[in-house]
C-alpha cells in the first residue's frame, strides 16, 4: 500500500479534479461520508440522539467536518459545530458546506478566543464523540495559541475522538508533533495513508487507522509512481516462498551463518535456528573452534563448523579461506551475530566483504567492523542486506543515534542508494530501503521485542528467506514483517516484559500459517 506526503496527496486531489474532472466538492463529500460511515460503525449504527461535537478549522479539513455535521444532523444526531474561524473566513467547498449546514438549522459555536473555550469544555463533558476536523494535510509546524488550547482541552476531556484525515497537530510528512496533538481513538485518512500516520509518534496519536476511498481514480494513483510503501499482510503473503510438495531440503537453500565468540554463542544459535524456522533447507553455523562444541550442544538441526581463532578465542583472519570455501557450497551468508569487535575479527570482516559473491545479511558487530571503513561498501560486493539498529547506523553514517532517529527514512534511503545495498533500519516502525529508491515501512512489532537476541532472529529469518530464493529487498521486507508479527503474537500471550528472543522462534510458525489474518493496521485497511 502506497504511503504519501501531504504534497503528493494535494497533487492527487488536484489532478483528480483537473485531469479526471472529479469536482473537489465531490471528494470532500465522499471524505465526509466515509467518516460518517465509520462513526455509524463505532455506534453500532445507533446514531440518533448521540451527542457529537465537531471541531472545524478554516481549511478543507474543516470542510470535511462540516460534511460530517450535515449528515449526522440529518440522521438525528445531536450535533454541535465549534468553528475555529469566522464563517466569512471559510472559502470554497468548506464555505459551501458551512452554508448548507446552517440552512439545515445546524448550530455553529464560534471558537475564536479564550472566552469561547469554556462553553466547549462544558459541551465536552456530555459528548458521546468528538470529531477532530481542525487541521489535516495543510498543517505545518506546531499548533499554538487558540488551536493549541483547543487540542489540549479535547485531549483532557478523554472522550472517544475520531480524527479526520490526520490527528490535528501532527505533521503529515514526518509523524512528529511539535506542539499539542489530538490523541485520536481512531483516524479515518483519505485515499492513501500519510507517512506520518505510520511512523512514531504519529502512529500512536492516530490510534486505529482506517483508509477511506474517496473516489480518487486508481489509474491516477498508479500513474504517480509513488515509491514509499506500507508493508501489508497481502503484499508479504504474495511473496512468501512457495513450498512444492516434491521439495527436498536442497531446494530450500543453504545458509552459512558466521559469528560467535567466547560467551557469545547464543546470538549465532538464535540466528541459525531462525533461518531454519524461516524455511531454509540447510543451515551451517561457523564459529571459532573454541566455542564450536558449545554451539553443537545448543543446536540440533543446525550443522556447525569450527573456524581458526585467535589465542583469545575470537575469529582470526585465518578463517577467511575456510569461510569462502564453505560459502561456495551455500546460497547466502548471515554475518555478524555474536561476532565481537575483536581487532582480528574486524580485519577478517574487512577482508571478507570484497571477496563476497553470494548475497549476505550483515548485522551487529559485522556492521561495526565495516563502520571503520565504509569505503568497502561503495566497492563492488555481492547483494547485501544491512540490518543496523539506530546506534549501528549512526556509527556507519558518522553521526549520532539521535540524528538518525530524527530522519530515519531519509538516512535509510540515502545510504541504501549510496552503498547500493538493502538497508533495514530497525526501530519502532522498521524501515526497509532498497538501492533503487523504493522504501517500505513495517507496521508490525512492539517494544517488547527490544530484547537481547531479537535482532539475531531477524537476521536469521532474512537469510532463511533469501536462501529460498527471495530477492534481498523482498526478503528483508517480508522478514521484518514476520519478525514483528511473531513479536506481536508473543506479546499477546506473554506480555512485553517477559518476552525473550527465543519466544519469537516459537511463534514464527503460527505467523507463517496465519499470515492471511494479520491483525493490526493492515487488516482494517482491507486493501493491499
Ligand atoms: N480536494 C481536496 O483538496 C480535498 C481535501 N481534503 C481535506 O482537506 C485537508 C487539507 O486542507 P487544507 O489544505 O485546506 O488545510 P487544512 O484544512 O489541513 O489546514 C487548515 C489551515 O490551517 C493553517 N495552518 C497550517 N499550519 C498551521 C499551524 N501550525 N497553526 C495554525 N494554523 C495552521 C493553514 O493555513 C491551513 O490552510 C485534507 O487533510 C483533507 O481533510 C478532503 O476533503 C479530500 C479532498
Ligand atoms: K484533523
Coordinates of C-alpha atoms and ligand atoms in Angstrom, one line a residue:
X1 CA 0.0 0.0 0.0
X2 CA 1.4 3.4 -1.0
X3 CA 2.3 6.0 1.6
X4 CA 2.1 9.6 0.6
X5 CA 3.3 13.0 1.7
X6 CA 1.0 16.0 2.1
X7 CA 2.3 17.4 -1.2
X8 CA 1.7 14.1 -3.1
X9 CA -1.8 13.9 -1.6
X10 CA -2.5 17.5 -2.6
X11 CA -1.3 16.7 -6.1
X12 CA -3.6 13.7 -6.3
X13 CA -6.6 15.9 -5.2
X14 CA -5.7 18.5 -7.8
X15 CA -5.2 16.0 -10.7
X16 CA -8.4 14.2 -9.7
X17 CA -10.2 17.4 -10.4
X18 CA -8.2 18.8 -13.3
X19 CA -7.3 15.6 -15.2
X20 CA -10.2 13.3 -14.3
X21 CA -12.9 16.0 -13.8
X22 CA -13.9 14.8 -10.3
X23 CA -15.1 18.1 -8.7
X24 CA -13.2 18.8 -5.4
X25 CA -16.6 19.2 -3.6
X26 CA -17.3 15.6 -4.6
X27 CA -14.0 14.5 -3.0
X28 CA -14.9 16.4 0.1
X29 CA -18.5 14.9 0.2
X30 CA -17.0 11.4 -0.2
X31 CA -14.5 12.2 2.6
X32 CA -17.2 13.3 4.9
X33 CA -19.5 10.4 4.1
X34 CA -16.7 7.9 4.8
X35 CA -16.2 9.4 8.2
X36 CA -20.0 9.3 8.9
X37 CA -20.0 5.6 7.9
X38 CA -17.1 5.0 10.3
X39 CA -18.9 6.8 13.1
X40 CA -22.0 4.7 12.4
X41 CA -19.9 1.5 12.8
X42 CA -18.5 3.0 16.0
X43 CA -22.0 3.5 17.4
X44 CA -23.2 0.1 16.0
X45 CA -25.5 2.1 13.7
X46 CA -27.3 3.8 16.6
X47 CA -26.6 7.5 15.8
X48 CA -29.9 9.0 16.7
X49 CA -29.6 11.5 19.7
X50 CA -25.9 10.8 20.1
X51 CA -24.1 14.0 21.2
X52 CA -21.4 14.7 18.7
X53 CA -19.0 17.7 18.9
X54 CA -17.3 18.6 15.6
X55 CA -14.3 20.9 15.8
X56 CA -13.7 22.6 12.5
X57 CA -10.7 24.5 11.2
X58 CA -10.8 27.1 8.5
X59 CA -9.5 24.9 5.7
X60 CA -10.7 21.9 3.8
X61 CA -10.2 19.6 6.8
X62 CA -12.8 21.8 8.5
X63 CA -14.9 21.4 5.3
X64 CA -14.8 17.7 5.8
X65 CA -16.0 18.2 9.3
X66 CA -19.0 20.3 8.1
X67 CA -20.0 17.5 5.7
X68 CA -19.9 15.1 8.7
X69 CA -22.0 17.6 10.7
X70 CA -24.6 17.8 7.9
X71 CA -25.1 14.1 7.6
X72 CA -25.1 13.3 11.3
X73 CA -27.7 16.1 11.8
X74 CA -29.8 14.5 9.0
X75 CA -29.5 11.2 10.8
X76 CA -30.9 12.5 14.0
X77 CA -27.7 13.0 16.0
X78 CA -27.3 16.0 18.3
X79 CA -24.6 17.9 16.6
X80 CA -22.6 21.0 17.7
X81 CA -20.0 22.5 15.4
X82 CA -17.2 24.5 17.1
X83 CA -15.7 26.7 14.4
X84 CA -12.1 27.9 14.9
X85 CA -12.6 30.6 12.4
X86 CA -15.1 33.3 11.5
X87 CA -17.7 32.0 9.0
X88 CA -16.6 34.6 6.5
X89 CA -13.0 33.3 6.7
X90 CA -14.1 30.0 5.1
X91 CA -13.6 29.6 1.4
X92 CA -14.7 27.4 -1.5
X93 CA -16.0 23.9 -0.7
X94 CA -15.7 24.4 3.1
X95 CA -17.8 27.6 2.9
X96 CA -20.4 25.8 0.8
X97 CA -20.8 23.1 3.3
X98 CA -21.0 25.6 6.1
X99 CA -23.8 27.4 4.4
X100 CA -25.7 24.1 3.7
X101 CA -25.3 23.0 7.3
X102 CA -26.6 26.4 8.5
X103 CA -29.6 26.3 6.1
X104 CA -30.4 22.9 7.6
X105 CA -30.7 24.5 11.0
X106 CA -27.3 23.3 12.1
X107 CA -25.7 25.2 15.0
X108 CA -22.3 26.9 14.9
X109 CA -20.4 27.9 18.0
X110 CA -17.5 30.3 17.5
X111 CA -14.3 29.1 19.0
X112 CA -12.2 32.2 18.4
X113 CA -11.0 33.3 21.9
X114 CA -10.4 32.2 25.4
X115 CA -14.0 33.2 26.4
X116 CA -15.4 30.6 24.0
X117 CA -13.3 27.8 25.4
X118 CA -15.4 27.3 28.5
X119 CA -18.6 26.6 26.5
X120 CA -16.7 23.9 24.5
X121 CA -15.3 22.5 27.7
X122 CA -18.8 22.1 29.2
X123 CA -20.1 20.5 26.0
X124 CA -17.2 18.0 26.1
X125 CA -18.4 16.8 29.4
X126 CA -21.6 15.4 27.8
X127 CA -20.2 14.4 24.4
X128 CA -20.5 10.9 23.1
X129 CA -18.0 11.6 20.4
X130 CA -15.6 14.3 19.3
X131 CA -14.8 14.8 15.6
X132 CA -11.4 16.4 15.0
X133 CA -11.6 18.4 11.8
X134 CA -9.3 21.2 12.8
X135 CA -6.2 20.5 10.7
X136 CA -5.3 18.0 8.0
X137 CA -2.6 17.8 5.4
X138 CA -2.3 21.6 5.4
X139 CA -0.8 21.6 8.9
X140 CA 2.8 22.5 9.4
X141 CA 5.0 23.1 12.4
X142 CA 3.3 23.5 15.9
X143 CA -0.2 24.2 17.0
X144 CA -0.1 27.4 19.0
X145 CA -2.4 29.9 20.7
X146 CA -6.1 29.0 20.5
X147 CA -5.8 25.9 18.4
X148 CA -3.2 24.5 20.9
X149 CA -5.6 25.3 23.7
X150 CA -8.5 23.6 22.0
X151 CA -6.4 20.5 21.2
X152 CA -5.2 20.3 24.8
X153 CA -8.8 20.8 26.1
X154 CA -10.1 18.0 23.8
X155 CA -7.4 15.6 25.0
X156 CA -8.1 16.4 28.6
X157 CA -11.8 15.5 28.1
X158 CA -10.8 11.9 27.3
X159 CA -13.8 11.4 25.0
X160 CA -13.8 9.0 22.1
X161 CA -12.3 11.1 19.3
X162 CA -12.2 10.4 15.6
X163 CA -9.5 12.4 13.6
X164 CA -10.5 13.4 10.1
X165 CA -7.6 12.6 7.8
X166 CA -4.9 13.3 10.4
X167 CA -4.9 14.0 14.2
X168 CA -4.7 17.8 14.3
X169 CA -1.3 19.0 15.4
X170 CA 0.6 16.2 13.6
X171 CA 2.8 16.8 10.6
X172 CA 1.7 14.5 7.7
X173 CA 5.2 14.1 6.3
X174 CA 7.2 13.3 9.5
X175 CA 4.8 11.9 12.0
X176 CA 6.1 14.5 14.5
X177 CA 4.1 16.9 16.7
X178 CA 6.0 19.9 17.8
X179 CA 3.0 21.2 19.8
X180 CA -0.2 19.7 21.2
X181 CA -1.7 17.0 19.1
X182 CA -5.0 15.3 19.2
X183 CA -4.8 11.8 20.7
X184 CA -7.3 10.1 18.5
X185 CA -9.2 6.9 19.3
X186 CA -9.2 6.3 15.6
X187 CA -8.3 8.1 12.4
X188 CA -10.1 8.0 9.0
X189 CA -7.5 9.0 6.5
X190 CA -8.4 9.6 2.8
X191 CA -7.3 7.8 -0.3
X192 CA -3.8 6.7 0.9
X193 CA -2.1 6.7 4.4
X194 CA 0.2 9.6 5.0
X195 CA 3.7 8.7 6.1
X196 CA 3.2 10.5 9.4
X197 CA 0.4 8.1 10.4
X198 CA 2.5 5.0 10.3
X199 CA 5.7 6.2 12.0
X200 CA 6.0 7.1 15.7
X201 CA 4.8 9.2 17.4
X202 CA 2.2 9.8 14.6
X203 CA 1.1 6.2 14.6
X204 CA 0.3 6.5 18.3
X205 CA -1.6 9.8 18.0
X206 CA -3.6 8.4 15.1
X207 CA -4.9 5.3 17.1
X208 CA -6.5 2.7 14.9
X209 CA -6.1 3.7 11.3
X210 CA -8.8 3.4 8.6
X211 CA -8.0 4.3 5.0
X212 CA -11.1 5.5 3.2
X213 CA -11.7 5.5 -0.6
X214 CA -12.9 9.0 -1.6
X215 CA -13.1 8.3 -5.3
X216 CA -9.6 9.3 -6.4
X217 CA -9.2 7.2 -9.7
X218 CA -6.9 4.2 -9.1
X219 CA -5.4 4.9 -12.6
X220 CA -4.3 8.3 -11.4
X221 CA -2.7 6.8 -8.2
X222 CA -0.8 4.2 -10.1
X223 CA 0.4 6.8 -12.6
X224 CA 2.2 8.7 -9.9
X225 CA 4.8 6.0 -9.3
X226 CA 5.0 6.6 -5.6
X227 CA 8.0 4.8 -4.1
X228 CA 7.1 4.6 -0.4
X229 CA 5.0 1.7 0.8
X230 CA 3.4 0.5 4.0
X231 CA 4.0 -3.3 4.3
X232 CA 0.8 -5.3 4.4
X233 CA 0.0 -8.9 5.0
X234 CA -1.3 -9.3 1.5
X235 CA 2.0 -8.0 0.0
X236 CA 4.0 -10.3 2.1
X237 CA 1.8 -13.3 1.6
X238 CA 2.0 -13.0 -2.2
X239 CA 5.8 -13.0 -1.9
X240 CA 6.4 -15.9 0.5
X241 CA 8.5 -18.6 -1.0
X242 CA 6.3 -21.5 -2.3
X243 CA 6.9 -25.0 -1.0
X244 CA 6.5 -27.6 -3.7
X245 CA 5.2 -31.0 -2.5
X246 CA 8.2 -32.6 -4.1
X247 CA 10.5 -30.2 -2.4
X248 CA 13.7 -31.5 -0.8
X249 CA 16.0 -29.6 1.5
X250 CA 18.4 -28.7 -1.2
X251 CA 15.6 -26.9 -2.9
X252 CA 15.2 -24.5 0.0
X253 CA 18.7 -23.3 0.1
X254 CA 21.6 -23.4 2.4
X255 CA 22.5 -20.6 4.8
X256 CA 26.0 -20.2 6.2
X257 CA 25.9 -18.2 9.5
X258 CA 29.3 -16.8 10.6
X259 CA 29.7 -15.4 14.1
X260 CA 30.1 -16.3 17.7
X261 CA 32.8 -15.7 20.2
X262 CA 33.6 -16.7 23.8
X263 CA 30.4 -16.0 25.7
X264 CA 28.5 -15.0 22.6
X265 CA 27.2 -18.3 21.2
X266 CA 23.5 -17.5 21.9
X267 CA 23.3 -14.9 19.1
X268 CA 24.6 -17.3 16.4
X269 CA 22.4 -20.1 17.7
X270 CA 19.3 -17.9 17.5
X271 CA 20.2 -16.6 14.0
X272 CA 20.9 -20.1 12.7
X273 CA 17.7 -21.6 14.2
X274 CA 15.7 -18.6 12.9
X275 CA 16.9 -19.3 9.4
X276 CA 15.6 -22.9 9.7
X277 CA 12.3 -21.6 11.1
X278 CA 12.0 -19.3 8.1
X279 CA 12.2 -22.3 5.9
X280 CA 15.8 -22.7 4.8
X281 CA 16.6 -26.3 3.9
X282 CA 20.1 -26.4 5.5
X283 CA 21.9 -24.1 7.9
X284 CA 25.6 -24.3 8.9
X285 CA 26.8 -22.1 11.8
X286 CA 30.6 -21.4 11.5
X287 CA 32.1 -20.3 14.8
X288 CA 35.6 -20.1 16.5
X289 CA 36.9 -23.6 17.2
X290 CA 36.8 -22.9 20.9
X291 CA 33.0 -22.4 21.1
X292 CA 32.2 -25.0 18.4
X293 CA 31.4 -27.7 20.9
X294 CA 29.1 -25.4 22.9
X295 CA 27.2 -24.4 19.8
X296 CA 26.9 -28.0 18.7
X297 CA 25.4 -28.7 22.1
X298 CA 22.9 -25.8 21.8
X299 CA 21.6 -26.7 18.4
X300 CA 20.3 -29.8 16.8
X301 CA 19.1 -29.2 13.3
X302 CA 21.9 -26.7 12.7
X303 CA 25.2 -28.1 11.3
X304 CA 28.2 -26.5 13.0
X305 CA 31.7 -25.8 11.7
X306 CA 34.8 -24.8 13.7
X307 CA 36.9 -21.9 12.4
X308 CA 40.5 -20.8 13.1
X309 CA 40.6 -18.4 16.1
X310 CA 43.0 -16.1 17.9
X311 CA 44.6 -17.2 21.2
X312 CA 41.8 -15.4 23.0
X313 CA 39.2 -17.4 21.1
X314 CA 37.9 -14.8 18.5
X315 CA 37.6 -15.4 14.8
X316 CA 41.0 -14.8 13.3
X317 CA 42.0 -13.7 9.7
X318 CA 42.9 -17.4 9.0
X319 CA 39.2 -18.0 9.0
X320 CA 38.9 -16.2 5.7
X321 CA 39.6 -19.0 3.3
X322 CA 37.6 -21.7 5.2
X323 CA 34.6 -19.3 5.2
X324 CA 34.9 -18.7 1.4
X325 CA 35.3 -22.4 0.8
X326 CA 32.1 -23.2 2.9
X327 CA 30.3 -20.3 1.3
X328 CA 30.9 -21.7 -2.2
X329 CA 28.5 -24.5 -1.3
X330 CA 25.9 -22.2 0.3
X331 CA 23.4 -19.8 -1.1
X332 CA 23.5 -16.9 1.4
X333 CA 25.8 -15.7 4.2
X334 CA 24.5 -14.4 7.6
X335 CA 27.5 -12.5 9.0
X336 CA 27.7 -10.9 12.4
X337 CA 25.6 -12.5 15.3
X338 CA 27.9 -12.7 18.3
X339 CA 30.9 -11.8 16.2
X340 CA 32.5 -9.4 18.8
X341 CA 34.7 -6.4 17.9
X342 CA 38.0 -8.2 18.4
X343 CA 40.6 -6.4 16.2
X344 CA 41.5 -9.6 14.3
X345 CA 37.8 -10.3 13.7
X346 CA 37.3 -6.7 12.4
X347 CA 40.2 -7.3 10.0
X348 CA 38.6 -10.6 8.9
X349 CA 35.3 -8.9 8.1
X350 CA 37.1 -6.2 6.1
X351 CA 39.0 -8.7 4.0
X352 CA 35.9 -10.9 3.6
X353 CA 33.5 -8.3 2.2
X354 CA 35.2 -7.6 -1.1
X355 CA 35.5 -11.3 -1.7
X356 CA 31.8 -12.0 -1.3
X357 CA 29.9 -13.1 -4.3
X358 CA 26.9 -14.7 -2.6
X359 CA 24.2 -12.5 -1.1
X360 CA 24.8 -11.6 2.5
X361 CA 22.9 -10.3 5.5
X362 CA 25.4 -8.2 7.5
X363 CA 24.4 -7.4 11.1
X364 CA 25.6 -6.4 14.6
X365 CA 29.4 -6.4 15.0
X366 CA 30.0 -7.1 11.4
X367 CA 28.4 -3.7 10.8
X368 CA 30.5 -2.2 13.5
X369 CA 33.6 -3.6 11.7
X370 CA 32.5 -2.0 8.4
X371 CA 31.9 1.3 10.2
X372 CA 35.6 1.6 10.5
X373 CA 35.9 1.7 6.7
X374 CA 32.6 2.3 4.9
X375 CA 34.6 2.6 1.7
X376 CA 34.3 -1.2 1.5
X377 CA 30.6 -0.7 1.0
X378 CA 30.9 1.6 -2.0
X379 CA 33.3 -1.0 -3.6
X380 CA 32.0 -3.9 -5.6
X381 CA 30.3 -6.6 -3.5
X382 CA 27.5 -9.1 -3.8
X383 CA 24.0 -8.1 -2.9
X384 CA 24.0 -7.0 0.7
X385 CA 21.3 -6.5 3.3
X386 CA 22.5 -4.3 6.2
X387 CA 20.3 -4.5 9.3
X388 CA 21.6 -1.8 11.7
X389 CA 19.8 -0.5 14.8
X390 CA 20.0 3.3 15.2
X391 CA 23.3 3.1 17.1
X392 CA 24.9 0.9 14.4
X393 CA 23.5 3.2 11.7
X394 CA 25.0 6.2 13.5
X395 CA 28.4 4.6 13.5
X396 CA 28.1 3.7 9.8
X397 CA 27.0 7.2 8.9
X398 CA 29.4 9.0 11.2
X399 CA 26.6 10.7 13.1
X400 CA 24.6 10.2 16.3
X401 CA 21.7 7.8 17.1
X402 CA 19.6 10.9 17.9
X403 CA 20.2 12.4 14.5
X404 CA 19.4 9.0 12.9
X405 CA 16.1 8.9 14.8
X406 CA 15.2 12.4 13.6
X407 CA 15.4 11.5 9.9
X408 CA 15.0 7.7 9.8
X409 CA 13.5 7.5 6.3
X410 CA 15.9 10.0 4.7
X411 CA 19.0 8.4 6.2
X412 CA 18.0 4.8 5.3
X413 CA 17.2 5.9 1.7
X414 CA 20.4 7.9 1.4
X415 CA 22.8 5.1 2.3
X416 CA 20.8 2.4 0.5
X417 CA 21.3 4.4 -2.6
X418 CA 24.9 5.5 -1.8
X419 CA 26.1 2.0 -0.9
X420 CA 23.7 0.2 -3.3
X421 CA 22.5 -2.1 -0.5
X422 CA 19.2 -3.0 1.0
X423 CA 19.3 -1.0 4.3
X424 CA 16.9 -2.2 7.0
X425 CA 16.9 0.4 9.8
X426 CA 15.5 -1.1 12.9
X427 CA 13.4 0.7 15.5
X428 CA 9.7 1.4 16.1
X429 CA 8.4 1.0 12.6
X430 CA 11.4 -0.5 10.9
X431 CA 12.3 1.0 7.5
X432 CA 13.5 -1.2 4.6
X433 CA 15.2 1.0 1.9
X434 CA 16.1 -0.5 -1.4
X435 CA 19.0 0.6 -3.6
X436 CA 16.6 1.7 -6.3
X437 CA 14.8 4.2 -4.1
X438 CA 11.8 2.1 -3.1
X439 CA 11.2 2.1 0.7
X440 CA 8.9 0.1 2.9
X441 CA 7.7 0.8 6.4
X442 CA 6.9 -2.2 8.6
X443 CA 3.8 -1.8 10.8
X444 CA 4.3 -4.9 12.9
X445 CA 6.2 -5.4 16.2
X446 CA 6.2 -3.9 19.6
X447 CA 8.6 -2.5 22.3
X448 CA 8.7 -5.9 24.0
X449 CA 11.0 -7.0 21.2
X450 CA 13.7 -4.7 22.3
X451 CA 15.4 -7.6 24.0
X452 CA 18.8 -9.4 23.6
X453 CA 18.8 -11.6 20.6
X454 CA 15.8 -10.2 18.8
X455 CA 18.0 -8.7 16.1
X456 CA 19.8 -12.1 15.6
X457 CA 16.4 -13.8 15.0
X458 CA 15.6 -11.1 12.3
X459 CA 19.0 -11.7 10.7
X460 CA 18.3 -15.4 10.5
X461 CA 14.8 -15.0 9.1
X462 CA 16.0 -12.8 6.3
X463 CA 18.9 -15.1 5.5
X464 CA 16.5 -18.0 5.5
X465 CA 14.1 -16.3 3.1
X466 CA 17.0 -15.3 0.8
X467 CA 18.1 -19.0 0.8
X468 CA 14.7 -19.9 -0.6
X469 CA 15.1 -17.5 -3.5
X470 CA 13.6 -14.2 -2.3
X471 CA 15.3 -11.1 -3.7
X472 CA 17.3 -9.4 -0.9
X473 CA 15.0 -6.4 -0.7
X474 CA 11.9 -8.6 -0.6
X475 CA 13.4 -11.0 2.0
X476 CA 14.3 -8.0 4.2
X477 CA 10.8 -6.6 4.0
X478 CA 8.9 -9.9 4.5
X479 CA 11.4 -10.8 7.2
X480 CA 10.8 -7.6 9.1
X481 CA 7.0 -8.1 8.8
X482 CA 7.1 -11.7 10.0
X483 CA 9.6 -10.9 12.8
X484 CA 7.3 -8.2 14.1
X485 CA 4.2 -10.3 13.7
X486 CA 5.9 -13.0 15.7
X487 CA 6.7 -10.4 18.4
X488 CA 3.0 -9.3 18.4
X489 CA 1.8 -12.9 18.8
X490 CA 4.3 -13.5 21.5
X491 CA 3.4 -10.2 23.3
X492 CA -0.3 -11.1 23.1
X493 CA 0.4 -14.3 25.1
X494 CA 3.4 -13.5 27.2
X495 CA 3.2 -9.7 27.7
X496 CA 6.0 -7.3 26.8
X497 CA 8.3 -7.7 29.8
X498 CA 8.7 -11.5 29.8
X499 CA 9.3 -11.7 26.0
X500 CA 12.5 -13.4 25.0
X501 CA 14.1 -13.6 21.6
X502 CA 13.7 -17.3 21.7
X503 CA 10.0 -16.9 22.0
X504 CA 10.0 -15.2 18.6
X505 CA 11.2 -18.5 17.2
X506 CA 8.3 -20.4 18.8
X507 CA 5.7 -18.0 17.3
X508 CA 7.1 -17.9 13.8
X509 CA 5.3 -21.0 12.6
X510 CA 2.0 -19.5 13.7
X511 CA 2.7 -16.3 11.9
X512 CA 3.7 -18.1 8.7
X513 CA 0.5 -20.1 8.9
X514 CA -2.0 -17.3 9.6
X515 CA -0.4 -14.6 7.5
X516 CA -3.8 -14.2 5.9
X517 CA -5.5 -12.9 9.0
X518 CA -2.8 -10.4 10.1
X519 CA -4.2 -8.2 12.9
X520 CA -3.4 -4.6 13.5
X521 CA -3.0 -1.8 10.9
X522 CA -3.3 -3.9 7.8
X523 CA -6.5 -5.9 8.4
X524 CA -8.6 -2.7 8.8
X525 CA -7.2 -1.4 5.5
X526 CA -8.7 -4.2 3.6
X527 CA -6.6 -3.4 0.6
X528 CA -3.0 -4.2 -0.5
Ligands
LIG1 N1 -9.7 18.3 -2.8 C1 -9.1 18.4 -1.7 O1 -8.1 19.1 -1.5 C2 -9.5 17.6 -0.6 C3 -9.0 17.9 0.7 N2 -9.5 17.2 1.8 C4 -9.3 17.7 3.1 O2 -8.5 18.9 3.1 C5 -7.4 18.8 4.0 C6 -6.3 19.7 3.6 O3 -7.0 21.0 3.7 P1 -6.2 22.4 3.6 O4 -5.0 22.2 2.7 O5 -7.2 23.4 3.4 O6 -5.5 22.6 5.0 P2 -6.0 22.1 6.4 O7 -7.5 22.1 6.5 O8 -5.3 20.8 6.7 O9 -5.5 23.2 7.4 C7 -6.2 24.4 7.6 C8 -5.3 25.6 7.6 O10 -4.6 25.6 8.8 C9 -3.5 26.5 8.6 N3 -2.3 26.0 9.3 C10 -1.3 25.2 8.9 N4 -0.4 25.0 9.9 C11 -0.9 25.7 11.0 C12 -0.4 25.9 12.3 N5 0.7 25.3 12.7 N6 -1.1 26.6 13.2 C13 -2.3 27.2 12.8 N7 -2.8 27.1 11.5 C14 -2.1 26.3 10.6 C15 -3.2 26.5 7.1 O11 -3.4 27.9 6.7 C16 -4.4 25.7 6.5 O12 -5.0 26.3 5.4 C17 -7.1 17.3 4.0 O13 -6.4 16.9 5.2 C18 -8.5 16.7 3.9 O14 -9.0 16.6 5.2 C19 -10.5 16.2 1.6 O15 -11.7 16.8 1.7 C20 -10.4 15.5 0.3 C21 -10.4 16.4 -0.8
LIG2 K1 -8.0 16.5 11.7

